[in-house]
Amino acid sequence: MPRHEYLYGQTLPQLEALCNRLEMPRFAAKQIARWLYDKHATTIEAMSDLSARHRALLAETYEVGLTAPEKVSISTDGTKKYLYRTSQNHFIESAYIPDGDRATLCISSQAGCRMGCRFCATGRQGLQHSLSTNEILNQIESLPERERLTNVVFMGMGEPLDSLLPALEVLTSAWGFGWSPTRITVSTAGVASRLERFLEATQVHLAVSLHNPFPHERAEIMPIEKAWPIREVVEILRRYDFTHQRVSFEYIVMSGLNDSPRHIRELCRLLDGIKCRINLIRFHKIPGSPYFSPDDRAMIAFRDALTAKGIHTTIRTSRGEDIQAACGLLSTAQNEAAQF
């Protein structure tokens, strides 16, 4: 028997098409969506306002399709890293980060990543596959701390712009999670060919991985620069009004590589006229890496220099470094090697 298809992760139009195929009334699509995204049903049988015949008809082909994490690692700072197995028998990680009355989930959008950034453990792993909408949203729905979440950031494994829009539709639609877009931040390495569609379709916050303002230097650590130059990405952003959403630039600081006064001057030239912030992130060492993290004094000096130039700049606190959950450290390479 073939494996059942999953209901969880389907958009309302997809559910309406499903109901049409099964000769169910169109309004049943909203009933199913409510059971999936509001009432958190884990079985079709629990969808009690569907007729018994329709539930049986659904169950012939579909199941809800939620998967519990296989492993959790807990940091001394309270961060938790969850390991999930994907439908293609690969692995992904997501990080739950509690912080007072806020709780953030860092979500993965791919198993591995195709971008190959030199400073990132996920990039070293390469791409196994893009996640389905089911697998993206399952990281939220199957999270033990789901009810405590205040926001999610797509800053885990993978390039979100490759496969994210249907998941954002479920998260922000009234028939889905009904979340405000301000609860969601999407990080991209700068896939210019998909950026405009993303900006037109959503109002979630955007974070662009910058890491070096000089094209030739950025290309050495981020191969994407050769396909989609950061200057092209910035010019796209200049055309949009960010009154109702935030745009920020992520900047992993590597000592002696991208933290000099000339980098500060070029950052200011590159971002001139864009209402944005820069988030500085201390580089987290990965095995065999030639890069080094600056000390706290250097990080503060870099931040203050940018702030003095008129760019709102913050230093992001590292969380979960001891369990390999901090920025740039997520990797399931060992799990992949053991599995295959």
Coordinates of C-alpha atoms in Angstrom, one line a residue:
M1 CA 0.0 0.0 0.0
P2 CA 1.4 3.5 -0.8
R3 CA 1.9 5.9 2.1
H4 CA -1.0 8.2 2.7
E5 CA -0.8 11.8 1.7
Y6 CA -0.6 14.5 4.4
L7 CA -3.3 17.0 5.1
Y8 CA -1.2 19.1 7.4
G9 CA 0.5 21.9 5.5
Q10 CA -2.1 22.2 2.8
T11 CA -3.5 25.6 2.0
L12 CA -7.2 26.4 1.8
P13 CA -7.2 26.4 -2.0
Q14 CA -5.5 23.0 -1.9
L15 CA -8.1 21.7 0.6
E16 CA -10.9 23.0 -1.5
A17 CA -9.5 21.2 -4.5
L18 CA -9.2 18.0 -2.4
C19 CA -12.8 18.3 -1.3
N20 CA -13.9 18.8 -5.0
R21 CA -12.0 15.6 -6.0
L22 CA -13.6 13.6 -3.2
E23 CA -17.1 15.1 -4.0
M24 CA -17.2 16.7 -0.5
P25 CA -18.9 20.1 0.0
R26 CA -16.6 23.1 -0.5
F27 CA -17.3 24.3 3.1
A28 CA -15.7 21.2 4.4
A29 CA -12.3 22.6 3.4
K30 CA -12.6 25.3 6.0
Q31 CA -13.7 22.7 8.6
I32 CA -10.6 20.7 7.8
A33 CA -8.4 23.7 8.0
R34 CA -9.9 24.7 11.4
W35 CA -9.2 21.2 12.8
L36 CA -5.6 21.2 11.5
Y37 CA -4.5 24.7 12.4
D38 CA -6.7 25.9 15.2
K39 CA -7.9 22.8 17.0
H40 CA -4.6 20.8 16.5
A41 CA -6.3 17.6 15.5
T42 CA -3.9 14.7 15.2
T43 CA -6.3 12.3 13.4
I44 CA -9.0 12.6 10.8
E45 CA -11.4 10.7 13.1
A46 CA -11.2 13.7 15.6
M47 CA -12.7 16.0 13.0
S48 CA -16.2 15.5 14.4
D49 CA -18.1 18.0 12.4
L50 CA -17.3 16.1 9.2
S51 CA -19.7 13.3 8.5
A52 CA -18.6 9.8 9.3
R53 CA -18.7 9.0 5.5
H54 CA -16.5 11.9 4.7
R55 CA -14.0 11.1 7.4
A56 CA -13.8 7.6 6.1
L57 CA -13.4 8.9 2.6
L58 CA -10.6 11.2 3.6
A59 CA -8.8 8.4 5.6
E60 CA -8.6 6.2 2.5
T61 CA -6.0 8.6 1.0
Y62 CA -4.9 11.0 3.7
E63 CA -3.6 11.3 7.2
V64 CA -2.9 14.4 9.3
G65 CA 0.9 13.7 9.0
L66 CA 2.5 15.1 12.1
T67 CA 5.9 13.7 13.2
A68 CA 7.5 14.1 16.7
P69 CA 11.1 15.1 17.0
E70 CA 13.5 12.2 17.4
K71 CA 15.9 13.9 19.7
V72 CA 16.3 17.0 21.9
S73 CA 19.6 18.6 23.1
I74 CA 19.4 21.1 25.9
S75 CA 21.9 24.0 26.4
T76 CA 23.0 25.4 29.7
D77 CA 21.3 28.7 28.6
G78 CA 17.9 27.0 28.1
T79 CA 18.0 26.7 24.4
K80 CA 16.7 23.4 23.0
K81 CA 17.7 21.8 19.7
Y82 CA 15.3 19.4 18.1
L83 CA 16.2 16.8 15.5
Y84 CA 13.5 15.7 13.0
R85 CA 13.6 13.0 10.3
T86 CA 12.2 14.1 7.0
S87 CA 9.9 12.1 4.6
Q88 CA 13.0 11.4 2.4
N89 CA 14.8 9.9 5.4
H90 CA 17.1 12.8 5.9
F91 CA 17.4 15.0 9.0
I92 CA 16.8 18.6 10.0
E93 CA 17.3 20.7 13.1
S94 CA 15.4 23.5 14.7
A95 CA 16.3 25.6 17.8
Y96 CA 13.8 26.7 20.5
I97 CA 15.2 29.8 22.3
P98 CA 13.3 31.1 25.4
D99 CA 14.1 34.6 26.5
G100 CA 11.9 35.9 29.4
D101 CA 8.4 36.4 28.1
R102 CA 9.5 35.8 24.5
A103 CA 10.2 32.4 22.9
T104 CA 11.6 32.1 19.4
L105 CA 11.7 29.0 17.2
C106 CA 14.5 29.0 14.6
I107 CA 13.1 26.9 11.7
S108 CA 14.8 24.9 8.9
S109 CA 13.5 25.1 5.4
Q110 CA 15.8 22.5 3.8
A111 CA 17.7 19.4 4.8
G112 CA 21.2 20.8 4.3
C113 CA 21.7 23.8 2.1
R114 CA 22.9 24.5 -1.5
M115 CA 24.5 27.9 -0.8
G116 CA 27.9 26.6 0.4
C117 CA 28.7 29.5 2.6
R118 CA 32.3 28.9 3.9
F119 CA 31.5 30.0 7.5
C120 CA 28.4 27.7 8.0
A121 CA 28.3 24.1 9.0
T122 CA 25.0 23.6 7.1
G123 CA 26.6 24.9 4.0
R124 CA 29.4 22.4 4.2
Q125 CA 26.8 19.6 4.4
G126 CA 25.4 20.4 1.0
L127 CA 21.7 20.1 0.0
Q128 CA 19.7 16.9 0.5
H129 CA 16.3 18.3 -0.4
S130 CA 13.9 21.2 0.2
L131 CA 11.3 20.6 2.8
S132 CA 7.6 20.3 2.0
T133 CA 5.2 22.7 3.6
N134 CA 4.2 19.8 5.9
E135 CA 7.8 19.4 7.1
I136 CA 8.3 23.1 7.6
L137 CA 5.1 23.6 9.7
N138 CA 5.6 20.3 11.6
Q139 CA 8.5 21.9 13.4
I140 CA 6.0 24.3 14.9
E141 CA 3.1 22.0 15.5
S142 CA 5.1 19.2 16.9
L143 CA 7.2 21.4 19.2
P144 CA 6.6 20.5 22.9
E145 CA 6.7 24.2 23.7
R146 CA 4.4 25.2 20.9
E147 CA 2.0 27.1 23.1
R148 CA 4.8 29.4 24.4
L149 CA 6.0 30.5 21.0
T150 CA 5.9 34.3 20.4
N151 CA 7.7 34.3 17.1
V152 CA 9.5 32.2 14.5
V153 CA 12.6 32.9 12.4
F154 CA 13.5 31.1 9.3
M155 CA 17.2 31.1 10.0
G156 CA 17.8 27.4 10.4
M157 CA 19.1 25.0 7.8
G158 CA 18.6 25.9 4.1
E159 CA 17.6 28.9 1.9
P160 CA 14.0 29.8 2.8
L161 CA 13.1 31.5 -0.5
D162 CA 13.5 28.2 -2.3
S163 CA 10.3 26.7 -0.8
L164 CA 8.6 29.0 1.8
L165 CA 5.6 30.9 0.4
P166 CA 2.9 28.2 1.0
A167 CA 4.1 27.8 4.6
L168 CA 3.8 31.6 5.1
E169 CA 0.3 31.5 3.7
V170 CA -0.7 28.9 6.3
L171 CA 0.9 30.9 9.1
T172 CA -0.6 34.3 8.3
S173 CA -4.1 33.4 6.9
A174 CA -7.2 33.7 9.0
W175 CA -8.1 30.1 8.1
G176 CA -4.6 29.0 9.2
F177 CA -2.6 30.0 12.2
G178 CA -3.8 33.5 11.9
W179 CA -0.5 35.0 13.0
S180 CA 0.5 38.6 12.5
P181 CA 3.4 38.8 9.9
T182 CA 5.3 40.7 12.5
R183 CA 5.8 37.4 14.4
I184 CA 7.8 36.0 11.5
T185 CA 11.3 36.8 10.1
V186 CA 12.7 35.2 7.0
S187 CA 16.4 35.2 6.3
T188 CA 17.8 34.8 2.8
A189 CA 21.3 34.7 1.4
G190 CA 20.0 36.9 -1.4
V191 CA 18.2 34.9 -4.0
A192 CA 17.4 38.0 -6.1
S193 CA 15.3 36.0 -8.7
R194 CA 12.8 35.2 -5.9
L195 CA 13.1 38.2 -3.7
E196 CA 10.6 40.4 -5.5
R197 CA 7.8 37.8 -5.5
F198 CA 8.5 37.3 -1.8
L199 CA 8.2 41.0 -1.0
E200 CA 5.0 41.3 -3.1
A201 CA 3.4 38.3 -1.5
T202 CA 4.2 38.8 2.2
Q203 CA 4.7 41.4 4.9
V204 CA 6.9 39.3 7.2
H205 CA 10.2 40.7 8.4
L206 CA 13.2 40.2 6.1
A207 CA 16.8 39.5 7.1
V208 CA 19.5 39.5 4.4
S209 CA 22.7 37.6 5.0
L210 CA 25.4 40.2 4.0
H211 CA 28.6 39.4 5.9
N212 CA 30.8 41.5 3.6
P213 CA 30.0 44.7 1.5
F214 CA 32.8 44.1 -1.0
P215 CA 31.6 41.9 -3.9
H216 CA 35.0 40.0 -4.5
E217 CA 35.4 39.4 -0.7
R218 CA 31.8 38.3 -0.2
A219 CA 32.2 35.9 -3.1
E220 CA 35.0 34.2 -1.4
I221 CA 32.8 33.3 1.6
M222 CA 29.4 33.3 -0.1
P223 CA 29.3 31.7 -3.6
I224 CA 25.8 33.1 -4.1
E225 CA 27.5 36.5 -4.7
K226 CA 28.6 35.3 -8.2
A227 CA 25.0 34.5 -9.2
W228 CA 23.1 37.2 -7.3
P229 CA 25.4 40.1 -6.3
I230 CA 24.5 41.8 -3.1
R231 CA 24.3 45.2 -4.9
E232 CA 21.5 43.7 -7.1
V233 CA 19.7 42.6 -3.9
V234 CA 20.1 46.0 -2.3
E235 CA 18.7 47.7 -5.4
I236 CA 15.6 45.5 -5.3
L237 CA 15.1 46.5 -1.6
R238 CA 15.4 50.2 -2.5
R239 CA 12.2 50.0 -4.5
Y240 CA 10.0 48.8 -1.6
D241 CA 8.3 50.6 1.2
F242 CA 9.2 48.9 4.5
T243 CA 6.9 51.0 6.7
H244 CA 5.0 47.9 7.8
Q245 CA 7.8 45.4 7.9
R246 CA 11.4 45.4 9.0
V247 CA 14.4 44.7 6.8
S248 CA 17.7 43.9 8.5
F249 CA 21.1 42.7 7.4
E250 CA 22.9 39.9 9.2
Y251 CA 26.6 40.3 9.5
I252 CA 28.7 37.5 11.0
V253 CA 31.9 39.2 12.2
M254 CA 35.1 37.4 11.5
S255 CA 38.3 38.9 13.0
G256 CA 40.6 40.5 10.5
L257 CA 38.3 39.5 7.6
N258 CA 35.3 41.8 7.5
D259 CA 35.6 44.1 10.5
S260 CA 38.0 46.9 9.4
P261 CA 37.2 50.6 9.0
R262 CA 37.0 50.2 5.2
H263 CA 34.3 47.6 5.7
I264 CA 32.4 50.1 7.9
R265 CA 32.7 52.8 5.2
E266 CA 31.6 50.4 2.4
L267 CA 28.6 49.2 4.5
C268 CA 27.4 52.7 4.8
R269 CA 27.7 53.4 1.1
L270 CA 26.0 50.2 0.2
L271 CA 23.0 50.6 2.5
D272 CA 22.7 54.4 2.1
G273 CA 19.0 55.4 1.9
I274 CA 17.6 52.1 3.1
K275 CA 15.7 52.1 6.5
C276 CA 17.3 49.1 8.1
R277 CA 19.3 47.6 10.9
I278 CA 22.4 45.6 11.0
N279 CA 22.6 42.6 13.3
L280 CA 26.1 41.7 14.2
I281 CA 26.7 38.0 15.0
R282 CA 29.9 36.7 16.6
F283 CA 31.4 34.0 14.4
H284 CA 31.0 30.5 15.8
K285 CA 34.0 28.2 15.2
I286 CA 33.4 25.1 13.0
P287 CA 36.0 22.4 12.6
G288 CA 38.7 23.2 10.1
S289 CA 37.6 26.7 9.6
P290 CA 40.3 29.4 8.9
Y291 CA 38.1 32.1 10.5
F292 CA 38.2 33.5 14.0
S293 CA 35.8 35.3 16.3
P294 CA 36.6 38.8 17.5
D295 CA 36.5 39.5 21.2
D296 CA 33.8 41.4 23.0
R297 CA 35.7 44.7 22.8
A298 CA 36.1 44.5 19.0
M299 CA 32.4 43.6 18.6
I300 CA 31.3 46.6 20.6
A301 CA 33.7 48.9 18.7
F302 CA 32.4 47.7 15.4
R303 CA 28.8 48.2 16.5
D304 CA 29.5 51.7 17.9
A305 CA 31.3 52.8 14.7
L306 CA 28.3 51.8 12.6
T307 CA 25.9 53.4 15.0
A308 CA 27.9 56.6 14.8
K309 CA 27.4 56.5 11.0
G310 CA 23.6 56.5 11.4
I311 CA 22.9 52.8 11.0
H312 CA 20.9 51.1 13.8
T313 CA 23.2 48.3 14.8
T314 CA 22.8 45.6 17.4
I315 CA 24.9 42.6 18.6
R316 CA 22.9 39.4 18.7
T317 CA 23.5 37.3 21.8
S318 CA 24.8 33.8 21.1
R319 CA 22.5 31.1 22.3
G320 CA 22.9 27.3 22.4
E321 CA 26.6 27.3 21.3
D322 CA 27.4 24.4 23.6
I323 CA 24.8 22.1 21.8
Q324 CA 25.8 23.4 18.3
A325 CA 22.5 25.3 18.0
A326 CA 24.0 28.8 17.5
C327 CA 24.0 30.7 14.2
G328 CA 26.0 28.8 11.6
L329 CA 26.3 25.6 13.6
L330 CA 23.3 23.6 12.7
S331 CA 24.3 20.4 10.8
T332 CA 23.0 16.9 10.5
A333 CA 26.0 15.6 8.6
Q334 CA 26.8 13.0 11.3
N335 CA 23.2 11.7 11.2
E336 CA 23.3 11.6 7.4
A337 CA 26.6 9.6 7.5
A338 CA 25.2 7.2 10.1
Q339 CA 22.0 6.7 8.1
F340 CA 23.4 6.2 4.7

